[in-house]
Every structure is written in C-alpha cells, then in structure tokens.
Coordinates of C-alpha atoms and ligand atoms in Angstrom, one line a residue:
M1 CA 175.8 50.2 234.0
C2 CA 175.7 53.1 231.5
G3 CA 172.6 55.2 231.4
I4 CA 170.4 55.7 228.4
I5 CA 167.6 58.1 227.8
G6 CA 165.5 59.1 224.8
Y7 CA 162.9 61.9 224.6
I8 CA 160.1 62.7 222.1
G9 CA 157.4 65.2 222.8
Q10 CA 156.2 68.7 222.6
N11 CA 158.9 70.2 224.7
K12 CA 162.6 70.7 223.9
A13 CA 164.4 67.4 224.3
L14 CA 167.8 68.7 225.6
P15 CA 166.8 69.8 229.1
V16 CA 165.0 66.5 229.7
L17 CA 167.9 64.5 228.3
L18 CA 170.5 66.4 230.5
D19 CA 168.3 66.1 233.6
G20 CA 167.9 62.4 232.9
L21 CA 171.7 61.9 232.4
R22 CA 172.4 63.6 235.7
R23 CA 170.0 61.1 237.4
L24 CA 171.5 58.2 235.5
E25 CA 175.1 59.4 236.1
Y26 CA 175.6 56.9 239.0
R27 CA 175.3 54.1 236.4
G28 CA 178.5 55.2 234.7
Y29 CA 180.3 58.5 234.4
D30 CA 183.4 58.4 232.2
S31 CA 181.9 60.2 229.2
A32 CA 178.6 61.3 227.9
G33 CA 176.8 62.6 224.9
V34 CA 173.5 63.8 223.4
A35 CA 172.0 63.7 219.9
V36 CA 169.1 65.9 219.1
C37 CA 167.0 66.0 215.9
D38 CA 165.6 69.3 214.9
G39 CA 163.4 67.8 212.2
Q40 CA 166.1 67.8 209.5
E41 CA 169.4 66.8 210.9
I42 CA 170.7 65.2 214.0
I43 CA 173.2 67.3 216.0
T44 CA 175.4 65.7 218.6
V45 CA 177.7 66.9 221.4
K46 CA 179.9 64.6 223.4
A47 CA 182.4 65.1 226.3
V48 CA 184.8 63.0 228.3
G49 CA 184.1 63.0 232.0
K50 CA 181.0 63.6 234.0
I51 CA 177.8 65.3 232.9
V52 CA 179.1 68.7 234.0
E53 CA 181.7 68.4 231.3
L54 CA 179.0 67.8 228.7
D55 CA 177.1 70.8 230.0
K56 CA 180.1 73.0 229.6
K57 CA 180.8 71.6 226.1
I58 CA 177.2 72.3 225.0
S59 CA 177.5 75.9 226.2
L60 CA 180.9 76.3 224.5
E61 CA 180.0 74.7 221.2
N62 CA 176.8 76.7 221.0
K63 CA 175.2 74.2 218.6
S64 CA 171.5 74.4 217.9
L65 CA 170.2 71.6 220.0
Q66 CA 166.6 72.9 219.9
G67 CA 164.7 69.8 218.6
N68 CA 161.9 67.9 220.4
V69 CA 163.5 64.5 219.7
G70 CA 166.7 63.2 221.1
I71 CA 168.8 60.5 222.8
A72 CA 171.6 60.6 225.3
H73 CA 174.0 58.3 227.1
T74 CA 176.4 58.3 230.1
R75 CA 179.1 55.7 229.7
W76 CA 180.9 53.2 231.8
A77 CA 183.7 52.0 229.6
T78 CA 183.8 48.3 228.6
H79 CA 185.3 48.4 225.0
G80 CA 187.8 51.2 224.6
K81 CA 189.0 53.9 227.0
P82 CA 186.9 56.9 228.0
S83 CA 187.4 59.2 225.0
L84 CA 185.4 61.4 222.7
E85 CA 185.6 58.8 220.0
N86 CA 184.2 56.1 222.2
A87 CA 181.5 58.2 223.8
H88 CA 177.9 57.5 222.7
P89 CA 175.7 58.2 220.8
H90 CA 177.4 56.4 217.9
C91 CA 176.6 56.6 214.2
G92 CA 177.0 54.8 210.9
C93 CA 179.2 56.2 208.0
K94 CA 176.5 58.5 206.7
Q95 CA 175.9 60.0 210.1
E96 CA 172.1 59.5 209.8
I97 CA 171.6 56.7 212.3
W98 CA 172.5 57.6 215.9
L99 CA 172.2 55.2 218.8
A100 CA 173.1 54.7 222.4
H101 CA 173.7 51.3 223.9
N102 CA 174.0 49.7 227.3
G103 CA 175.4 46.2 227.5
I104 CA 178.0 44.2 225.6
I105 CA 177.9 42.9 222.0
E106 CA 179.9 39.7 222.3
N107 CA 180.4 39.1 218.5
Y108 CA 181.2 42.7 217.7
A109 CA 184.7 41.8 216.4
E110 CA 183.3 39.4 213.9
L111 CA 180.6 41.8 212.8
K112 CA 183.1 44.6 212.5
K113 CA 185.3 42.6 210.1
L114 CA 182.2 41.8 208.0
L115 CA 181.1 45.4 207.8
E116 CA 184.6 46.6 207.1
K117 CA 184.7 44.3 204.1
K118 CA 181.5 46.0 202.9
G119 CA 183.3 49.4 203.2
H120 CA 182.2 50.6 206.6
K121 CA 184.7 52.9 208.4
F122 CA 184.8 52.8 212.1
L123 CA 185.8 55.7 214.3
S124 CA 185.7 54.2 217.8
E125 CA 186.9 51.1 219.6
T126 CA 183.5 50.3 220.9
D127 CA 181.2 47.3 220.4
T128 CA 178.3 49.8 220.1
E129 CA 179.5 51.4 216.9
V130 CA 179.1 48.0 215.2
I131 CA 175.3 48.1 215.8
A132 CA 175.0 51.6 214.2
H133 CA 176.8 50.4 211.1
L134 CA 174.9 47.1 211.0
I135 CA 171.6 49.0 211.1
E136 CA 172.9 51.3 208.4
E137 CA 173.8 48.3 206.2
N138 CA 170.3 46.9 206.6
Y139 CA 168.5 50.3 206.2
K140 CA 166.4 50.7 203.0
D141 CA 163.6 53.1 204.1
D142 CA 162.3 51.8 207.4
L143 CA 164.3 52.0 210.6
K144 CA 162.2 49.3 212.4
I145 CA 162.8 46.8 209.6
A146 CA 166.6 47.6 209.6
L147 CA 166.7 47.2 213.4
Q148 CA 164.8 43.9 213.3
K149 CA 167.2 42.5 210.7
S150 CA 170.2 43.7 212.7
L151 CA 169.0 42.2 216.0
K152 CA 169.1 38.8 214.4
L153 CA 172.9 39.1 214.1
L154 CA 173.7 40.5 217.5
K155 CA 174.9 38.3 220.3
G156 CA 175.2 39.6 223.9
A157 CA 173.2 42.0 226.0
Y158 CA 171.8 45.3 225.0
G159 CA 169.5 48.1 225.7
I160 CA 169.4 50.3 222.6
V161 CA 167.8 53.6 221.7
V162 CA 168.1 54.6 218.0
M163 CA 167.0 57.3 215.6
H164 CA 167.4 58.1 212.0
A165 CA 167.6 61.6 210.4
K166 CA 165.2 60.5 207.6
E167 CA 162.6 59.5 210.2
P168 CA 163.0 62.6 212.3
D169 CA 160.0 62.1 214.7
T170 CA 160.7 58.5 215.6
I171 CA 162.8 56.8 218.3
L172 CA 163.1 53.0 218.5
A173 CA 164.3 51.1 221.5
V174 CA 164.9 47.4 222.2
K175 CA 166.4 45.4 225.1
K176 CA 167.9 42.1 225.8
G177 CA 169.3 41.4 229.2
S178 CA 169.6 45.1 230.0
P179 CA 166.8 47.2 231.5
L180 CA 164.7 49.6 229.5
L181 CA 161.4 51.3 230.3
V182 CA 159.1 53.7 228.7
G183 CA 157.6 56.6 230.6
L184 CA 154.3 57.9 229.3
G185 CA 153.9 61.6 230.1
D186 CA 151.5 64.3 229.0
K187 CA 152.2 64.5 225.2
E188 CA 155.7 63.3 225.7
T189 CA 157.4 59.9 226.0
I190 CA 160.7 59.1 227.7
I191 CA 162.6 55.9 227.3
A192 CA 165.3 55.2 229.9
S193 CA 167.3 52.5 231.4
D194 CA 166.2 53.5 234.9
V195 CA 163.1 54.9 236.4
S196 CA 165.0 57.7 238.2
A197 CA 165.4 59.5 234.8
I198 CA 161.7 59.4 234.2
I199 CA 160.0 59.9 237.5
R200 CA 160.1 63.7 237.5
Y201 CA 158.0 63.7 234.3
T202 CA 155.6 60.8 234.8
D203 CA 154.7 57.8 237.0
K204 CA 153.2 55.8 234.2
I205 CA 155.7 53.2 233.1
V206 CA 155.8 50.3 230.7
Y207 CA 158.6 47.8 231.3
L208 CA 160.0 46.3 228.2
E209 CA 160.8 42.6 228.2
D210 CA 163.7 41.0 226.3
N211 CA 163.4 41.3 222.5
E212 CA 160.5 43.7 222.6
I213 CA 160.8 46.7 220.4
V214 CA 159.1 50.0 221.1
K215 CA 158.5 52.5 218.4
V216 CA 157.8 56.0 219.7
N217 CA 156.6 59.1 217.8
K218 CA 154.7 62.2 218.6
A219 CA 151.4 60.3 218.2
G220 CA 152.3 57.7 220.9
F221 CA 154.0 54.4 221.1
K222 CA 153.7 50.9 219.8
I223 CA 155.3 47.8 221.2
F224 CA 156.2 44.7 219.1
N225 CA 157.1 41.3 220.4
S226 CA 160.0 39.1 219.2
D227 CA 157.9 38.0 216.2
Y228 CA 157.4 41.7 215.4
E229 CA 153.6 41.5 216.1
E230 CA 152.2 44.5 217.8
I231 CA 151.3 43.8 221.4
S232 CA 149.6 45.7 224.2
K233 CA 151.3 46.0 227.6
E234 CA 150.2 46.9 231.0
I235 CA 150.9 50.5 232.1
K236 CA 152.3 50.4 235.6
K237 CA 152.1 53.2 238.1
V238 CA 155.4 53.6 239.9
E239 CA 155.5 54.9 243.4
I240 CA 158.7 56.7 244.2
D241 CA 158.8 59.7 246.5
K242 CA 160.6 62.3 244.4
N243 CA 162.5 63.4 247.6
E244 CA 164.1 60.0 247.5
I245 CA 166.1 60.9 244.5
E246 CA 167.3 64.3 245.8
K247 CA 170.1 64.9 248.3
S248 CA 167.7 66.8 250.7
G249 CA 170.4 69.0 252.2
F250 CA 173.1 66.3 252.7
P251 CA 176.4 66.9 250.9
H252 CA 176.3 63.5 249.3
F253 CA 173.7 60.8 248.6
M254 CA 175.9 58.4 250.5
L255 CA 175.6 60.3 253.8
K256 CA 171.9 60.8 253.2
E257 CA 171.5 57.1 252.7
I258 CA 173.5 56.2 255.8
F259 CA 171.2 58.5 257.8
E260 CA 168.1 57.1 256.2
Q261 CA 168.8 53.6 257.7
P262 CA 166.5 53.9 260.8
K263 CA 163.7 54.6 258.3
T264 CA 164.7 52.1 255.7
I265 CA 164.9 49.3 258.3
T266 CA 161.4 50.3 259.5
D267 CA 160.2 50.3 255.9
S268 CA 161.7 46.9 255.2
V269 CA 159.9 45.3 258.1
R270 CA 156.7 47.3 258.0
G271 CA 153.6 45.0 258.1
R272 CA 155.8 41.9 258.3
L273 CA 156.3 41.3 262.0
V274 CA 153.7 39.3 263.9
L275 CA 154.8 39.9 267.5
S276 CA 152.0 38.0 269.1
E277 CA 152.9 34.8 267.2
G278 CA 156.7 35.3 267.2
K279 CA 156.4 35.1 263.4
V280 CA 156.9 37.1 260.3
K281 CA 154.6 37.4 257.3
L282 CA 156.2 37.6 253.9
G283 CA 153.5 38.1 251.2
G284 CA 156.0 37.6 248.4
L285 CA 156.7 34.0 249.6
E286 CA 153.0 32.9 250.0
S287 CA 152.9 31.3 246.6
V288 CA 155.8 29.0 247.5
Q289 CA 155.1 28.6 251.2
E290 CA 154.5 24.9 251.1
K291 CA 157.5 24.2 248.8
L292 CA 159.7 26.1 251.3
R293 CA 158.9 23.5 254.0
E294 CA 160.7 20.9 251.8
I295 CA 163.8 23.0 251.3
N296 CA 166.8 21.5 253.0
R297 CA 169.6 23.6 251.4
I298 CA 169.9 27.2 250.3
I299 CA 172.5 28.6 247.9
I300 CA 172.7 32.4 248.2
V301 CA 174.1 34.2 245.1
G302 CA 175.1 37.9 244.9
C303 CA 177.9 40.2 244.2
G304 CA 179.9 42.7 246.3
T305 CA 177.9 44.1 249.2
A306 CA 175.0 41.9 248.4
Y307 CA 177.3 38.9 248.7
N308 CA 178.5 40.1 252.0
A309 CA 174.9 40.4 253.2
G310 CA 174.4 36.8 252.1
L311 CA 177.3 35.7 254.3
V312 CA 175.5 37.2 257.4
G313 CA 172.4 35.4 256.2
E314 CA 174.3 32.1 256.2
Y315 CA 175.1 32.4 259.9
M316 CA 171.5 33.4 260.7
L317 CA 169.8 30.6 258.6
E318 CA 172.1 27.9 259.8
E319 CA 171.9 28.8 263.5
Y320 CA 168.2 29.6 263.7
A321 CA 166.4 27.8 260.8
N322 CA 168.7 24.8 260.8
I323 CA 169.1 25.0 257.0
P324 CA 172.6 24.4 255.5
V325 CA 173.5 27.5 253.4
E326 CA 176.2 28.2 250.9
V327 CA 177.0 31.7 249.7
E328 CA 178.4 32.0 246.2
Y329 CA 179.7 34.9 244.1
A330 CA 177.1 35.0 241.4
S331 CA 179.9 35.4 238.8
E332 CA 181.3 32.0 239.9
F333 CA 178.1 30.1 240.4
R334 CA 177.1 30.7 236.9
Y335 CA 180.2 28.9 235.5
R336 CA 180.5 26.0 237.9
K337 CA 178.6 22.8 238.0
P338 CA 176.4 23.3 241.0
I339 CA 174.9 20.2 242.5
L340 CA 171.3 21.1 242.9
D341 CA 168.4 18.9 243.8
K342 CA 164.7 19.5 244.2
N343 CA 165.1 20.4 247.8
T344 CA 167.6 23.2 247.1
A345 CA 166.5 26.8 246.7
V346 CA 168.7 29.4 245.1
L347 CA 168.3 32.9 246.6
A348 CA 169.5 36.0 244.8
I349 CA 170.3 39.2 246.7
S350 CA 170.5 42.3 244.6
Q351 CA 169.8 46.0 245.2
S352 CA 169.4 46.9 241.6
G353 CA 167.8 43.7 240.5
E354 CA 169.8 44.1 237.3
T355 CA 173.3 42.8 238.1
A356 CA 174.2 40.6 235.1
D357 CA 176.0 38.0 237.0
T358 CA 173.3 37.5 239.6
L359 CA 170.7 37.4 236.9
A360 CA 172.7 34.8 235.0
A361 CA 173.0 32.7 238.2
I362 CA 169.3 32.8 238.7
K363 CA 168.7 31.8 235.0
E364 CA 171.1 28.9 235.5
A365 CA 169.3 27.7 238.6
K366 CA 165.9 27.9 236.8
E367 CA 167.4 25.9 234.0
K368 CA 168.1 23.2 236.6
G369 CA 164.5 23.4 237.8
V370 CA 165.1 24.5 241.3
L371 CA 163.1 27.0 243.3
T372 CA 164.5 30.5 242.8
L373 CA 164.0 33.3 245.3
G374 CA 165.0 36.9 245.5
I375 CA 165.7 39.7 248.0
I376 CA 165.5 42.7 245.7
N377 CA 165.3 46.4 246.3
S378 CA 164.3 47.7 242.9
V379 CA 160.7 46.9 242.3
G380 CA 159.9 45.5 238.9
S381 CA 163.6 44.9 238.0
T382 CA 164.7 42.0 235.9
I383 CA 165.8 39.7 238.7
A384 CA 162.6 40.5 240.6
R385 CA 160.6 39.4 237.6
E386 CA 162.8 36.4 236.9
V387 CA 162.6 34.6 240.3
D388 CA 159.8 32.3 241.4
A389 CA 159.1 34.3 244.5
G390 CA 160.8 37.0 246.5
I391 CA 160.9 39.7 249.1
Y392 CA 161.2 43.4 248.3
N393 CA 163.5 45.4 250.5
H394 CA 161.4 48.6 250.3
A395 CA 164.6 50.6 251.1
G396 CA 163.9 53.2 248.4
P397 CA 166.2 54.1 245.5
E398 CA 169.9 53.9 246.4
I399 CA 171.7 56.5 244.4
S400 CA 175.2 56.5 245.9
V401 CA 177.3 54.0 244.0
A402 CA 178.6 52.5 247.3
S403 CA 175.8 50.5 248.9
T404 CA 174.8 51.3 252.5
K405 CA 171.1 51.3 253.2
A406 CA 170.7 48.4 250.8
F407 CA 173.1 46.3 252.9
T408 CA 171.3 46.8 256.2
S409 CA 167.9 46.2 254.5
Q410 CA 169.3 43.0 252.9
V411 CA 170.5 41.8 256.3
I412 CA 167.2 42.6 258.0
I413 CA 165.2 40.8 255.3
L414 CA 167.5 37.8 255.8
A415 CA 166.6 38.0 259.5
L416 CA 162.9 38.0 258.6
L417 CA 163.5 35.0 256.2
T418 CA 165.3 33.2 259.1
V419 CA 162.3 33.6 261.4
F420 CA 159.9 32.7 258.6
L421 CA 161.8 29.5 257.7
G422 CA 162.8 28.8 261.3
R423 CA 159.2 28.9 262.5
Q424 CA 158.2 26.5 259.7
R425 CA 160.8 24.2 261.3
Q426 CA 162.1 23.9 264.9
M427 CA 162.3 27.5 266.0
S428 CA 160.2 28.1 269.2
F429 CA 157.7 30.8 269.6
I430 CA 159.9 32.4 272.3
T431 CA 162.9 32.6 270.0
G432 CA 160.9 33.9 267.2
K433 CA 159.3 36.5 269.5
R434 CA 162.7 37.6 270.9
I435 CA 164.1 38.2 267.4
V436 CA 161.0 40.0 266.2
E437 CA 161.0 42.2 269.3
E438 CA 164.7 43.1 268.8
I439 CA 164.1 43.9 265.1
E440 CA 161.7 46.5 266.3
N441 CA 164.3 48.1 268.5
L442 CA 166.9 48.4 265.8
P443 CA 165.9 51.8 264.3
N444 CA 166.4 53.5 267.7
K445 CA 169.7 51.8 268.2
I446 CA 170.9 52.9 264.8
N447 CA 169.9 56.5 265.6
K448 CA 172.2 56.3 268.7
I449 CA 175.1 55.2 266.5
L450 CA 174.5 58.0 264.0
K451 CA 174.8 60.5 266.8
Q452 CA 178.5 59.6 267.0
E453 CA 179.1 60.9 263.4
K454 CA 181.4 63.7 264.6
D455 CA 183.5 61.3 266.7
I456 CA 183.9 58.9 263.8
K457 CA 184.9 61.8 261.6
K458 CA 187.6 62.6 264.2
I459 CA 188.9 59.1 264.0
A460 CA 189.0 59.2 260.2
K461 CA 191.1 62.4 260.5
K462 CA 193.8 60.4 262.3
Y463 CA 193.9 57.7 259.7
Y464 CA 193.0 59.2 256.3
K465 CA 196.6 59.2 255.1
S466 CA 197.0 55.5 255.7
K467 CA 198.0 53.4 252.8
N468 CA 196.6 50.1 254.1
F469 CA 193.9 49.0 256.4
A470 CA 192.7 45.6 257.8
F471 CA 189.1 44.9 258.9
L472 CA 188.6 42.0 261.3
G473 CA 185.7 40.2 262.8
R474 CA 184.3 36.9 263.7
K475 CA 181.2 34.8 263.3
Y476 CA 178.2 37.2 262.4
N477 CA 180.6 40.0 262.1
E478 CA 183.2 38.2 259.9
P479 CA 181.2 39.4 256.8
L480 CA 181.4 42.9 258.1
A481 CA 185.2 42.7 257.9
F482 CA 184.7 42.2 254.2
E483 CA 182.1 44.8 253.9
G484 CA 184.2 47.4 255.8
A485 CA 187.2 46.8 253.6
L486 CA 185.1 46.9 250.4
K487 CA 183.6 50.3 251.5
L488 CA 187.0 51.8 252.3
K489 CA 188.7 50.7 249.2
E490 CA 185.9 51.6 246.7
L491 CA 185.4 55.0 248.3
S492 CA 188.9 56.2 249.3
Y493 CA 191.1 54.0 247.1
I494 CA 193.0 53.0 250.2
H495 CA 194.1 49.4 250.1
A496 CA 192.0 47.5 252.6
E497 CA 191.4 43.8 253.3
G498 CA 188.9 42.0 255.4
F499 CA 189.8 38.8 257.3
P500 CA 188.1 36.6 259.9
S501 CA 190.1 37.7 263.0
G502 CA 191.3 34.1 263.6
E503 CA 193.0 34.0 260.1
M504 CA 195.4 36.9 260.8
K505 CA 198.0 34.6 262.5
H506 CA 197.9 32.3 259.4
G507 CA 199.7 34.8 257.3
P508 CA 198.2 38.4 257.0
I509 CA 199.7 39.4 260.4
A510 CA 203.1 39.6 258.7
M511 CA 201.9 42.9 257.2
I512 CA 201.2 44.6 260.5
D513 CA 203.4 47.3 261.8
K514 CA 202.8 50.8 263.2
N515 CA 201.7 52.1 259.8
F516 CA 199.2 49.3 259.1
P517 CA 196.1 50.0 261.2
S518 CA 193.2 47.5 261.8
L519 CA 189.6 48.0 262.6
F520 CA 188.1 45.2 264.7
I521 CA 184.3 44.5 265.0
C522 CA 184.3 43.2 268.5
P523 CA 180.9 43.4 270.2
Q524 CA 180.3 41.4 273.4
D525 CA 179.0 38.2 271.7
S526 CA 179.9 34.5 271.8
V527 CA 183.3 35.1 270.2
Y528 CA 184.2 38.2 272.2
E529 CA 187.2 36.7 274.1
K530 CA 188.6 35.2 270.9
N531 CA 188.5 38.5 269.3
I532 CA 190.2 40.2 272.2
S533 CA 193.1 37.7 271.9
N534 CA 193.4 38.7 268.2
I535 CA 193.4 42.4 269.1
E536 CA 196.2 41.7 271.6
E537 CA 198.2 39.9 268.8
I538 CA 197.9 43.0 266.6
K539 CA 198.9 45.4 269.5
S540 CA 202.0 43.3 270.3
R541 CA 203.1 44.0 266.8
S542 CA 202.7 47.8 267.2
G543 CA 199.6 47.8 265.0
K544 CA 197.1 50.6 265.7
V545 CA 193.6 49.3 266.5
I546 CA 190.1 50.9 266.2
T547 CA 187.4 48.8 267.7
T548 CA 183.6 48.7 267.4
A549 CA 182.5 47.5 270.8
T550 CA 179.4 47.2 272.9
V551 CA 178.3 50.2 275.0
G552 CA 179.6 49.7 278.5
D553 CA 182.7 47.7 277.5
E554 CA 185.3 49.9 279.3
N555 CA 188.1 47.3 279.2
I556 CA 188.4 47.3 275.5
K557 CA 189.8 50.9 275.8
N558 CA 193.0 49.4 277.3
I559 CA 193.8 47.5 274.1
S560 CA 192.3 49.9 271.5
D561 CA 193.6 53.2 270.2
Q562 CA 190.0 54.3 269.5
V563 CA 186.7 52.8 270.3
I564 CA 183.3 53.3 268.6
Y565 CA 180.4 52.1 270.7
I566 CA 177.2 50.3 269.5
P567 CA 174.2 49.4 271.6
K568 CA 173.8 45.8 272.7
S569 CA 171.6 43.6 270.5
L570 CA 171.0 40.0 269.7
E571 CA 174.2 38.5 268.3
M572 CA 172.5 37.7 265.0
L573 CA 171.4 41.3 264.5
T574 CA 174.6 43.1 265.6
P575 CA 175.9 43.3 262.0
I576 CA 173.0 45.8 261.3
L577 CA 174.4 48.0 264.0
A578 CA 178.1 47.4 263.6
V579 CA 178.1 48.3 259.9
I580 CA 177.0 51.9 260.6
P581 CA 180.3 53.0 262.0
L582 CA 182.1 51.3 259.1
Q583 CA 180.0 53.2 256.6
L584 CA 180.6 56.5 258.3
F585 CA 184.3 55.8 258.7
S586 CA 184.7 55.0 255.0
Y587 CA 182.6 58.0 254.1
Y588 CA 184.8 60.4 256.0
M589 CA 188.0 58.7 254.9
A590 CA 186.9 59.4 251.3
V591 CA 185.8 63.0 252.0
L592 CA 189.1 63.8 253.7
N593 CA 190.9 62.3 250.7
N594 CA 188.9 64.6 248.4
R595 CA 187.3 61.6 246.6
D596 CA 184.1 61.8 244.6
V597 CA 182.1 60.0 247.2
D598 CA 178.9 59.3 245.3
K599 CA 180.8 58.3 242.1
P600 CA 184.1 56.6 242.9
R601 CA 186.4 56.2 240.0
N602 CA 186.0 53.2 237.6
L603 CA 182.7 52.2 239.2
A604 CA 179.1 52.3 238.3
K605 CA 175.9 51.4 240.0
S606 CA 174.0 48.5 238.6
V607 CA 176.6 46.3 236.9
T608 CA 174.8 45.0 233.8
V609 CA 177.9 43.5 232.1
E610 CA 179.8 40.4 233.0
Ligands
F6R701 C1 179.5 48.1 246.8 C2 178.4 47.9 245.9 C3 178.5 46.7 245.0 C4 177.1 46.1 244.8 C5 177.2 44.9 243.7 C6 175.9 44.2 243.6 O1 179.3 49.2 247.6 O2 177.5 48.6 245.8 O3 179.5 45.8 245.4 O4 176.7 45.6 246.0 O5 177.6 45.5 242.5 O6 174.9 45.1 243.2 P1 173.4 44.7 243.3 O7 173.0 44.6 244.7 O8 172.7 45.8 242.6 O9 173.2 43.4 242.6

C-alpha cells in the first residue's frame, strides 16, 4: 500500500523514480510526487491521480529536476483525501527535509499538537507530515541523528525515505512493519518498497528488517541496527524474469495473469509431486515435518481472495487429511481471543506476504507459541520471513490489483498440503496418487477453459449493465461464490454477493427478479442435484441464470440462460477450473463498463495498513 522509491547514483534520478513509480502504481494510485535534489536545493512536483498526471505536470511546470538524488511516492489515501496538499513527499516548515512514507503513524494527532505548540505549521491532513516536522525539530546538523531521535516517538507502521537539502548526497531509509529494500546497482543505489521498482536496474538486493536504518550516498550504503550500530547484511540475488512485470502484448495485466495460469499451476507444483509414492514433497516444511504429525487443528488466516482460497482448503484438509480446520479473516483473528494449544497450527495465506492484518495474525499466533505456517507468493516478504515454515507459490509477481493467478496457486498449494498431511495420516497411496495425477492434468484443462474467452465475453455483453449479481455454489465451490462476487464488485463496481446456494431460500432469494441475475457454479459433483434444485428456485422467480457446468452436461441448458463448460476433475480440484470463467467474466464486465481493470478505484495491491 503506497509505493516508495529513492535513487542516488551517477545517473539522473527522475527517470528512475518515474519508472519505479509506474511499477509501484498498483500499490496505490490516488496521487503521486517526486522530490529531486540538484546538489543545492530540493525541487518537488506533485499531482493528484495516477502517475500519468504527474508526468504531465512535470512537463508543464518545466522545473529543473536534473539532480542525481531523489525520492518519490505513489499514494493510497489513509489520512486525508487525495489532494495536492496530501500527496507525498512531505516537508517540514523550512522545506529542507523531504520524505515519503508508507504505513500509518498511530500517534500522529498527539505529535501534531506537540509540534504545533512549538510553532510548526502543517499544510496537509496526513500523518506523514508529522514525521517531517518531527525530524526538523530534532535536526541540528545530522539527519541520521535527527531521524533516530524521531523514531523513538513514532508509534505505528512505517517505511520512510528521507533527505535533507543540507546533506544533498544522502538518503536515509527506515522501516517498521512495512517493506523496504535496497537495490545495489552499478554506481547507483535504489531504495524501494517493492522489488518490481528495482529489478530493471539490479538483481542485488538487501532486505531491511524492522528498525534498521540505511544511509545511502554516492560512496555506497551503511546499515545500522536498532541500537544504531553499523551492521553488515547479506546481499541477496533476486530471480525475477523481467517479462513477468511487463504486459507482454495483453491489454491488461489481469488478462495476462489469467492466461498465465496453466504455467503458474505448473510452476507451483514443479518438483513437488511424487507420483510413484502418491505423495508430495514440500521442502519448506521439512524442518517441521515431525511437528506436523502432532497437529490436530489448523486455523487458516488471510484476507480477501486469500481468505477465499483458505475456505477451499478447509474442505480439502477436512475431507482428505482428517484435520479440523477453521478459516478466519486475519483482521478478526488478531483481535479475538483464539483458543490455541500446542497441537494447533496457524497457516497464513498471502500473495504479497505484506498484508498488515495477516502479518499481525501470525505475530499473535507466535506470541501464543503455536506453530506458524505460510503459503506465500512473494519470496522474502515479511510474512514469509516471520512464519516458522512455509510453502512458496512460485506464481511470479502478480501486478493486477485483482488477484487471479495467486488464487489458483494458493488453492493448488492447499491441495499439495492436503496430500502431504493426509499421507502422514490415513490417506491411502491410491487416493494420494489419484490427487497427484489429477493435479498434473490441470494445466491442460485450464487451457481448454481459456479457449472459451470469446464466449464468456459475449455473456458479459448481455449482463454488463446489471446493477446486481448473485454468485452461488456449494461445498468446494461455495468459496468460489464469494470469490466470483469479490472479483465482480472490485473490478466493475457492480453490487455482487456470494452465497452458499442452499442459503438463498433463507432470505436472499427475496431480491431475485428478472433484473437480478445469478451465476451458479454447478459442476457434476456430490452436491449437483442440490444445486440444480436451487437453480430451479431462481428460475421460478424469473431470475436469469448463468451456470458453470461440467462438459457433457446437456440437461443444465434447460434451466440456464447461458452455460460455460469446464472439464471434469476431482471434486476437490474443481475450484481451480471453475474460477477461470468467473475471472474472465469479471474481467470483461469491467472492460465493458470502461473500468480501470488493473487499478480499480479505491484499491491498492498489498494492503500494509490495518
Ligand atoms: C482481491 C484481492 C485482495 C487480496 C487481499 C489479500 O482480488 O486481491 O482481496 O487477496 O488483499 O492480499 P494478500 O494475498 O497479498 O495478503
């Protein structure tokens, strides 16, 4: 949430900062700004809206942004509406200190009052501006000392990059609960909140830990721990295919990521299936393998799409591994009093590995001394480093704000985990082998569904003016009803709700009429007949029905207005197939409504605030 970048090197800072902002834009896009130091003064330009507005403003204002040192920010508003005043970078009264911040300062109101009493004048409604004034208040002649003093007073989460006009070739950065990393290029250093802003320039990365301060100048960088002693840190080599962060001919990242799914599923399971033994190998769980035998309860925590994937996992783990599972919204788990014992494991699911609520849930579980696990896509992310053991998705960077390929890879990893834990318990070799074999067939089956893209677009054309939509499913596909509704509303802003099909008659069916369509996920599985009855109930109330059904099911056409077919699969794996039409449908509903598909309004990727 929010994107930060800082540059110092032998090249002009501005092009790197703007390129970085474009790559970080998916993290927040309601306003943006840059501050560049030309050796004497710091010049800033800010704009409301996306980075293209900032580009235009920079050309219009024709300011001299020629320096080799600078910081920039793209914002997702928390304190104060999107406006020029609230856009980062922010400064103190003397306009010498400029900083960009990601996170939330919880005690900003209190600090603001204190600083106002000392004569500081504030221009914005943000919590961030307080940090700039606080550093200014503490500044004598050394920015690092002023920053250290100020940090002692800050409560909350932050990633901060800061510079001072009197120390023109220095940038300082610090993080607490918000990601920040340092990219070491050839005679240039880039600090950013996300590796995607750095990867074009270097693959050598240093990940900052909480409370570590990095001081960068043209000579290099130094890192200090929370006691302000200089420390050395491992330089990691990141392996991201640069094509993964480009659209590669697709009109949107979302469509590209939907079409990547046969590959991402293959990547997620690569080297992990042991067909001959009906087992799976999960290297990331080896260190806790024996502990896992003792586990008799799993609590899955996640948010949004990751939570929905967890719900599919609940069905899988209970049916095939015989382990009771609860799925909790991470934002709720962290504030309740969970009853945890030594045989409970808490499993976090997160694409970004940075979601504040999920991270806090894991910290809470660790506090209680239980085993913590993760299914995380972003390698080296905070949650990945926080959990005791975990499984990486290997789905590659997901740039579209709406999650697609991360969902299917989360579900496939949950299937692997089910076989892993199931085989430690009662699951037979035959059952394990059948699941593993079918997992291998999934990429081809997904390809078959993707070939129906044009048909799905035609269906979207019939419905894109709808004001409401219901998504319905049962058992393994009940979570898909939630996921389908989430995708549609976040992308097209059409009101959509997901229900277990059986729940309609307990209230929601009152909404159904000819203008309130439903999409049923109704493959030929163990609850097929029940679903059919629920479709009939909608049809008798004049509701339009789209169904996702199993290839060969001709009868369903009699009770559906439109049918999208998916290949037959094991019941537990159908969600991985059935979600593809839902993703494509939501995509085209958004396109037809002229929505900004990759960056829906009010949203951001990687929600690093509560
Ligand atoms: C919806 C979506 C969000 C995320 C949620 C969790 O399309 O992308 O609901 O799934 O914010 O994010 P991660 O997985 O990064 O923890």
